[in-house]
mmCIF file of C-alpha atoms in Angstrom:
data_model
loop_
_atom_site.group_PDB
_atom_site.id
_atom_site.type_symbol
_atom_site.label_atom_id
_atom_site.label_comp_id
_atom_site.label_asym_id
_atom_site.label_seq_id
_atom_site.Cartn_x
_atom_site.Cartn_y
_atom_site.Cartn_z
ATOM 1 C CA UNK A 1 0.226 0.043 0.169
ATOM 2 C CA UNK A 2 2.568 2.448 0.669
ATOM 3 C CA UNK A 3 4.358 1.486 -2.327
ATOM 4 C CA UNK A 4 1.480 2.180 -4.234
ATOM 5 C CA UNK A 5 0.939 5.442 -2.622
ATOM 6 C CA UNK A 6 4.159 6.845 -3.235
ATOM 7 C CA UNK A 7 3.804 6.061 -7.211
ATOM 8 C CA UNK A 8 0.678 7.855 -7.490
ATOM 9 C CA UNK A 9 2.421 10.795 -5.472
ATOM 10 C CA UNK A 10 5.440 10.683 -7.985
ATOM 11 C CA UNK A 11 2.803 10.521 -11.579
ATOM 12 C CA UNK A 12 1.302 13.117 -10.209
ATOM 13 C CA UNK A 13 3.647 15.295 -9.417
ATOM 14 C CA UNK A 14 5.575 14.252 -12.476
ATOM 15 C CA UNK A 15 1.987 15.264 -14.814
ATOM 16 C CA UNK A 16 1.735 18.544 -12.378
ATOM 17 C CA UNK A 17 5.021 19.710 -13.114
ATOM 18 C CA UNK A 18 4.495 18.918 -16.946
ATOM 19 C CA UNK A 19 1.522 20.535 -17.332
ATOM 20 C CA UNK A 20 1.980 23.339 -15.901
ATOM 21 C CA UNK A 21 4.951 24.175 -18.086
ATOM 22 C CA UNK A 22 2.947 23.412 -20.891
ATOM 23 C CA UNK A 23 0.175 25.853 -19.295
ATOM 24 C CA UNK A 24 2.472 28.832 -18.965
ATOM 25 C CA UNK A 25 3.529 28.593 -22.887
ATOM 26 C CA UNK A 26 2.320 31.479 -25.178
ATOM 27 C CA UNK A 27 1.236 31.321 -28.572
ATOM 28 C CA UNK A 28 3.637 34.072 -29.385
ATOM 29 C CA UNK A 29 5.925 35.706 -27.167
ATOM 30 C CA UNK A 30 8.348 39.086 -27.690
ATOM 31 C CA UNK A 31 11.233 40.659 -26.497
ATOM 32 C CA UNK A 32 13.103 44.272 -27.866
ATOM 33 C CA UNK A 33 17.231 44.086 -27.724
ATOM 34 C CA UNK A 34 19.782 46.452 -29.393
ATOM 35 C CA UNK A 35 19.828 44.079 -32.041
ATOM 36 C CA UNK A 36 23.401 43.137 -34.185
ATOM 37 C CA UNK A 37 25.532 44.998 -37.134
ATOM 38 C CA UNK A 38 24.858 43.557 -40.133
ATOM 39 C CA UNK A 39 26.445 41.642 -42.716
ATOM 40 C CA UNK A 40 29.946 42.749 -43.095
ATOM 41 C CA UNK A 41 29.911 44.517 -39.551
ATOM 42 C CA UNK A 42 28.192 47.104 -41.469
ATOM 43 C CA UNK A 43 26.540 49.828 -39.026
ATOM 44 C CA UNK A 44 25.261 52.292 -41.266
ATOM 45 C CA UNK A 45 22.600 50.196 -42.450
ATOM 46 C CA UNK A 46 19.959 50.093 -39.150
ATOM 47 C CA UNK A 47 19.861 47.376 -36.158
ATOM 48 C CA UNK A 48 19.760 43.688 -37.262
ATOM 49 C CA UNK A 49 18.914 40.557 -35.628
ATOM 50 C CA UNK A 50 20.800 38.914 -33.220
ATOM 51 C CA UNK A 51 20.209 35.642 -35.267
ATOM 52 C CA UNK A 52 20.996 37.570 -38.759
ATOM 53 C CA UNK A 53 23.444 34.991 -39.266
ATOM 54 C CA UNK A 54 22.081 31.975 -37.624
ATOM 55 C CA UNK A 55 20.951 29.078 -40.379
ATOM 56 C CA UNK A 56 17.439 29.095 -41.872
ATOM 57 C CA UNK A 57 17.265 33.024 -41.125
ATOM 58 C CA UNK A 58 16.328 34.800 -43.972
ATOM 59 C CA UNK A 59 17.015 38.837 -43.832
ATOM 60 C CA UNK A 60 14.955 41.494 -46.354
ATOM 61 C CA UNK A 61 17.087 44.396 -45.421
ATOM 62 C CA UNK A 62 14.956 46.954 -48.757
ATOM 63 C CA UNK A 63 18.141 48.543 -49.617
ATOM 64 C CA UNK A 64 17.318 47.356 -53.119
ATOM 65 C CA UNK A 65 14.640 50.267 -52.452
ATOM 66 C CA UNK A 66 11.372 48.687 -52.853
ATOM 67 C CA UNK A 67 9.832 45.457 -50.843
ATOM 68 C CA UNK A 68 10.209 41.922 -53.007
ATOM 69 C CA UNK A 69 6.385 41.171 -54.096
ATOM 70 C CA UNK A 70 7.792 37.481 -55.243
ATOM 71 C CA UNK A 71 9.581 35.183 -53.317
ATOM 72 C CA UNK A 72 9.274 33.264 -49.632
ATOM 73 C CA UNK A 73 8.023 36.815 -48.102
ATOM 74 C CA UNK A 74 5.575 38.830 -50.718
ATOM 75 C CA UNK A 75 5.016 42.637 -49.976
ATOM 76 C CA UNK A 76 1.375 44.394 -50.515
ATOM 77 C CA UNK A 77 1.029 47.774 -49.513
ATOM 78 C CA UNK A 78 -2.715 48.874 -48.500
ATOM 79 C CA UNK A 79 -2.850 52.562 -50.126
ATOM 80 C CA UNK A 80 0.545 52.454 -51.250
ATOM 81 C CA UNK A 81 0.741 56.406 -51.673
ATOM 82 C CA UNK A 82 0.585 56.647 -47.736
ATOM 83 C CA UNK A 83 3.177 53.639 -46.988
ATOM 84 C CA UNK A 84 6.337 53.368 -48.653
ATOM 85 C CA UNK A 85 10.366 51.960 -49.061
ATOM 86 C CA UNK A 86 12.099 55.949 -48.201
ATOM 87 C CA UNK A 87 15.213 57.312 -47.186
ATOM 88 C CA UNK A 88 15.265 59.931 -44.817
ATOM 89 C CA UNK A 89 16.347 60.820 -41.295
ATOM 90 C CA UNK A 90 13.103 58.392 -39.680
ATOM 91 C CA UNK A 91 15.265 55.130 -41.012
ATOM 92 C CA UNK A 92 15.832 53.087 -37.254
ATOM 93 C CA UNK A 93 18.713 53.489 -36.014
ATOM 94 C CA UNK A 94 21.703 51.270 -35.278
ATOM 95 C CA UNK A 95 22.152 49.177 -32.423
ATOM 96 C CA UNK A 96 24.536 51.919 -31.226
ATOM 97 C CA UNK A 97 22.200 54.567 -32.766
ATOM 98 C CA UNK A 98 24.134 55.284 -35.944
ATOM 99 C CA UNK A 99 22.246 56.791 -38.457
ATOM 100 C CA UNK A 100 21.079 54.763 -40.658
ATOM 101 C CA UNK A 101 21.953 55.438 -44.676
ATOM 102 C CA UNK A 102 19.667 52.928 -46.308
ATOM 103 C CA UNK A 103 16.012 52.807 -47.544
ATOM 104 C CA UNK A 104 13.539 51.539 -44.951
ATOM 105 C CA UNK A 105 10.000 50.900 -44.697
ATOM 106 C CA UNK A 106 7.080 53.456 -43.126
ATOM 107 C CA UNK A 107 3.703 52.883 -42.802
ATOM 108 C CA UNK A 108 1.453 56.149 -41.733
ATOM 109 C CA UNK A 109 -2.391 56.398 -40.960
ATOM 110 C CA UNK A 110 -5.200 55.325 -43.454
ATOM 111 C CA UNK A 111 -2.441 52.461 -44.599
ATOM 112 C CA UNK A 112 -0.686 48.924 -43.815
ATOM 113 C CA UNK A 113 1.648 46.265 -45.467
ATOM 114 C CA UNK A 114 0.839 42.831 -45.691
ATOM 115 C CA UNK A 115 3.366 39.948 -46.114
ATOM 116 C CA UNK A 116 2.566 36.644 -46.915
ATOM 117 C CA UNK A 117 4.945 34.027 -46.486
ATOM 118 C CA UNK A 118 5.317 31.427 -48.491
ATOM 119 C CA UNK A 119 5.124 28.488 -45.525
ATOM 120 C CA UNK A 120 4.375 29.027 -41.856
ATOM 121 C CA UNK A 121 7.453 30.668 -39.624
ATOM 122 C CA UNK A 122 7.960 30.401 -36.112
ATOM 123 C CA UNK A 123 10.164 33.603 -35.747
ATOM 124 C CA UNK A 124 10.087 37.295 -37.121
ATOM 125 C CA UNK A 125 12.114 40.014 -36.550
ATOM 126 C CA UNK A 126 12.543 43.955 -36.951
ATOM 127 C CA UNK A 127 14.267 46.760 -36.326
ATOM 128 C CA UNK A 128 11.940 49.563 -34.933
ATOM 129 C CA UNK A 129 12.005 53.333 -34.480
ATOM 130 C CA UNK A 130 11.949 55.561 -34.032
ATOM 131 C CA UNK A 131 9.161 54.566 -31.814
ATOM 132 C CA UNK A 132 5.700 55.325 -32.267
ATOM 133 C CA UNK A 133 2.340 55.295 -30.768
ATOM 134 C CA UNK A 134 -0.588 53.445 -32.964
ATOM 135 C CA UNK A 135 2.098 50.751 -34.340
ATOM 136 C CA UNK A 136 -0.053 47.636 -34.805
ATOM 137 C CA UNK A 137 1.619 43.930 -35.377
ATOM 138 C CA UNK A 138 -0.976 40.963 -36.001
ATOM 139 C CA UNK A 139 0.080 37.612 -36.802
ATOM 140 C CA UNK A 140 -2.270 35.394 -38.733
ATOM 141 C CA UNK A 141 -2.696 31.494 -39.884
ATOM 142 C CA UNK A 142 -4.223 31.455 -42.991
ATOM 143 C CA UNK A 143 -7.694 33.760 -41.988
ATOM 144 C CA UNK A 144 -7.235 33.410 -38.520
ATOM 145 C CA UNK A 145 -5.982 35.876 -36.668
ATOM 146 C CA UNK A 146 -3.540 34.212 -34.209
ATOM 147 C CA UNK A 147 -2.448 37.427 -32.013
ATOM 148 C CA UNK A 148 -2.319 40.586 -32.231
ATOM 149 C CA UNK A 149 0.637 43.253 -30.503
ATOM 150 C CA UNK A 150 0.569 47.437 -30.473
ATOM 151 C CA UNK A 151 3.014 49.633 -29.293
ATOM 152 C CA UNK A 152 1.803 49.506 -25.529
ATOM 153 C CA UNK A 153 2.228 45.643 -25.396
ATOM 154 C CA UNK A 154 5.792 45.654 -26.628
ATOM 155 C CA UNK A 155 7.207 49.014 -25.942
ATOM 156 C CA UNK A 156 9.306 48.947 -22.691
ATOM 157 C CA UNK A 157 12.287 50.947 -22.252
ATOM 158 C CA UNK A 158 13.444 51.272 -25.339
ATOM 159 C CA UNK A 159 17.310 50.050 -25.462
ATOM 160 C CA UNK A 160 19.089 52.591 -28.076
ATOM 161 C CA UNK A 161 17.977 56.481 -28.106
ATOM 162 C CA UNK A 162 18.754 57.945 -31.357
ATOM 163 C CA UNK A 163 20.028 61.618 -31.308
ATOM 164 C CA UNK A 164 18.959 61.653 -35.172
ATOM 165 C CA UNK A 165 15.222 61.116 -33.534
ATOM 166 C CA UNK A 166 15.513 63.831 -31.179
ATOM 167 C CA UNK A 167 16.249 60.472 -28.521
ATOM 168 C CA UNK A 168 13.234 58.508 -29.644
ATOM 169 C CA UNK A 169 13.747 55.094 -28.997
ATOM 170 C CA UNK A 170 14.885 52.410 -31.150
ATOM 171 C CA UNK A 171 15.670 48.558 -31.178
ATOM 172 C CA UNK A 172 15.441 45.061 -32.439
ATOM 173 C CA UNK A 173 12.118 43.597 -31.584
ATOM 174 C CA UNK A 174 11.610 40.250 -32.108
ATOM 175 C CA UNK A 175 8.499 37.382 -32.459
ATOM 176 C CA UNK A 176 8.752 33.541 -31.284
ATOM 177 C CA UNK A 177 5.620 31.647 -32.238
ATOM 178 C CA UNK A 178 5.001 28.126 -30.536
ATOM 179 C CA UNK A 179 5.199 25.342 -32.839
ATOM 180 C CA UNK A 180 1.412 24.972 -32.861
ATOM 181 C CA UNK A 181 0.703 29.088 -33.329
ATOM 182 C CA UNK A 182 3.342 29.604 -36.264
ATOM 183 C CA UNK A 183 1.680 32.234 -38.906
ATOM 184 C CA UNK A 184 1.958 32.719 -42.467
ATOM 185 C CA UNK A 185 0.820 36.230 -42.779
ATOM 186 C CA UNK A 186 1.726 39.731 -41.084
ATOM 187 C CA UNK A 187 0.032 42.597 -40.805
ATOM 188 C CA UNK A 188 1.818 46.093 -39.668
ATOM 189 C CA UNK A 189 -0.646 48.523 -39.810
ATOM 190 C CA UNK A 190 -0.754 52.173 -38.071
ATOM 191 C CA UNK A 191 -3.180 54.043 -36.186
ATOM 192 C CA UNK A 192 -3.724 57.391 -35.451
ATOM 193 C CA UNK A 193 -1.107 59.685 -35.859
ATOM 194 C CA UNK A 194 2.884 59.261 -36.338
ATOM 195 C CA UNK A 195 4.639 56.722 -38.353
ATOM 196 C CA UNK A 196 5.855 53.109 -38.401
ATOM 197 C CA UNK A 197 9.146 52.839 -39.468
ATOM 198 C CA UNK A 198 11.012 49.185 -39.573
ATOM 199 C CA UNK A 199 14.277 48.164 -41.413
ATOM 200 C CA UNK A 200 16.283 44.310 -41.533
ATOM 201 C CA UNK A 201 13.212 41.768 -41.335
ATOM 202 C CA UNK A 202 14.594 38.311 -40.145
ATOM 203 C CA UNK A 203 12.598 35.296 -40.910
ATOM 204 C CA UNK A 204 13.279 31.552 -39.888
ATOM 205 C CA UNK A 205 10.903 28.461 -39.417
ATOM 206 C CA UNK A 206 12.028 27.534 -36.603
ATOM 207 C CA UNK A 207 12.542 28.736 -33.278
ATOM 208 C CA UNK A 208 16.567 30.893 -33.651
ATOM 209 C CA UNK A 209 16.951 30.601 -29.250
ATOM 210 C CA UNK A 210 17.855 28.278 -27.559
ATOM 211 C CA UNK A 211 14.398 26.052 -27.183
ATOM 212 C CA UNK A 212 12.078 26.251 -24.259
ATOM 213 C CA UNK A 213 10.809 22.786 -24.090
ATOM 214 C CA UNK A 214 7.105 22.320 -23.712
ATOM 215 C CA UNK A 215 5.600 18.838 -22.967
ATOM 216 C CA UNK A 216 3.477 17.374 -25.582
ATOM 217 C CA UNK A 217 0.782 14.806 -23.737
ATOM 218 C CA UNK A 218 2.396 12.399 -25.013
ATOM 219 C CA UNK A 219 5.338 13.789 -23.139
ATOM 220 C CA UNK A 220 3.328 14.044 -19.291
ATOM 221 C CA UNK A 221 2.557 10.269 -20.076
ATOM 222 C CA UNK A 222 6.345 9.765 -20.657
ATOM 223 C CA UNK A 223 7.084 11.445 -17.355
ATOM 224 C CA UNK A 224 4.493 9.679 -15.389
ATOM 225 C CA UNK A 225 5.847 6.237 -16.598
ATOM 226 C CA UNK A 226 9.912 7.616 -16.109
ATOM 227 C CA UNK A 227 8.003 8.106 -12.530
ATOM 228 C CA UNK A 228 6.672 4.539 -12.084
ATOM 229 C CA UNK A 229 10.082 2.803 -13.365
ATOM 230 C CA UNK A 230 11.926 4.980 -10.700
ATOM 231 C CA UNK A 231 10.077 3.776 -7.931
ATOM 232 C CA UNK A 232 9.601 0.520 -9.376
ATOM 233 C CA UNK A 233 13.152 -0.339 -9.222
ATOM 234 C CA UNK A 234 13.225 1.789 -6.109
ATOM 235 C CA UNK A 235 10.989 -1.113 -4.718
ATOM 236 C CA UNK A 236 12.548 -3.801 -6.527
ATOM 237 C CA UNK A 237 16.108 -2.971 -4.429
ATOM 238 C CA UNK A 238 14.195 -2.623 -1.392
ATOM 239 C CA UNK A 239 13.190 -6.008 -1.389
ATOM 240 C CA UNK A 240 16.404 -7.447 -2.749
ATOM 241 C CA UNK A 241 17.724 -6.000 0.210
ATOM 242 C CA UNK A 242 15.651 -7.430 2.931
#
């Protein structure tokens, strides 16, 4: 009877631990960093993703003067007279506040940009700044909205302050999706006044960070089985020693 009670306790603890980890997962999470220098150590083209050089990461820098309309990420503009690829002092700053001399993508009130992806992805990042209110990021899978974020949701203390922007905030914003919530369409929109200035978009089919494993239901059963096997082993050893 004592053995059975011990087994039940381990099974329960294992299951609770696994389910607690699973319950703590979020569909899409985010963080903001200073970003990094780009290919060849370039610092005058804005900040690049901390993962731009990782296997599987693809980057679009807009330095051609336009957004791609073919390939793995297809851009389309709603009201293109309002939003476009351009070059001016409001280009997102480099990782240490350097002036961005390249082209960047800007969206203004009344416009939006849709990025249609060739396949579902789990990572998206962008150089963001000067950070303004009314910036909205929306992630979709097919026609289903997974999650939307606004400036208020994702703007902690900006890691970079750029003199050319009057001290306004800049940074590199990273989004990470759980495998079950991989997205195949991103829409960026500006609501209200101000602008939505972005550059150096990076994409990856996986999570480029060290993965934080979240047990699936089969993993919960595995933990329960492992707990039971451990107790059985100890019980057997105890019987041998008696």
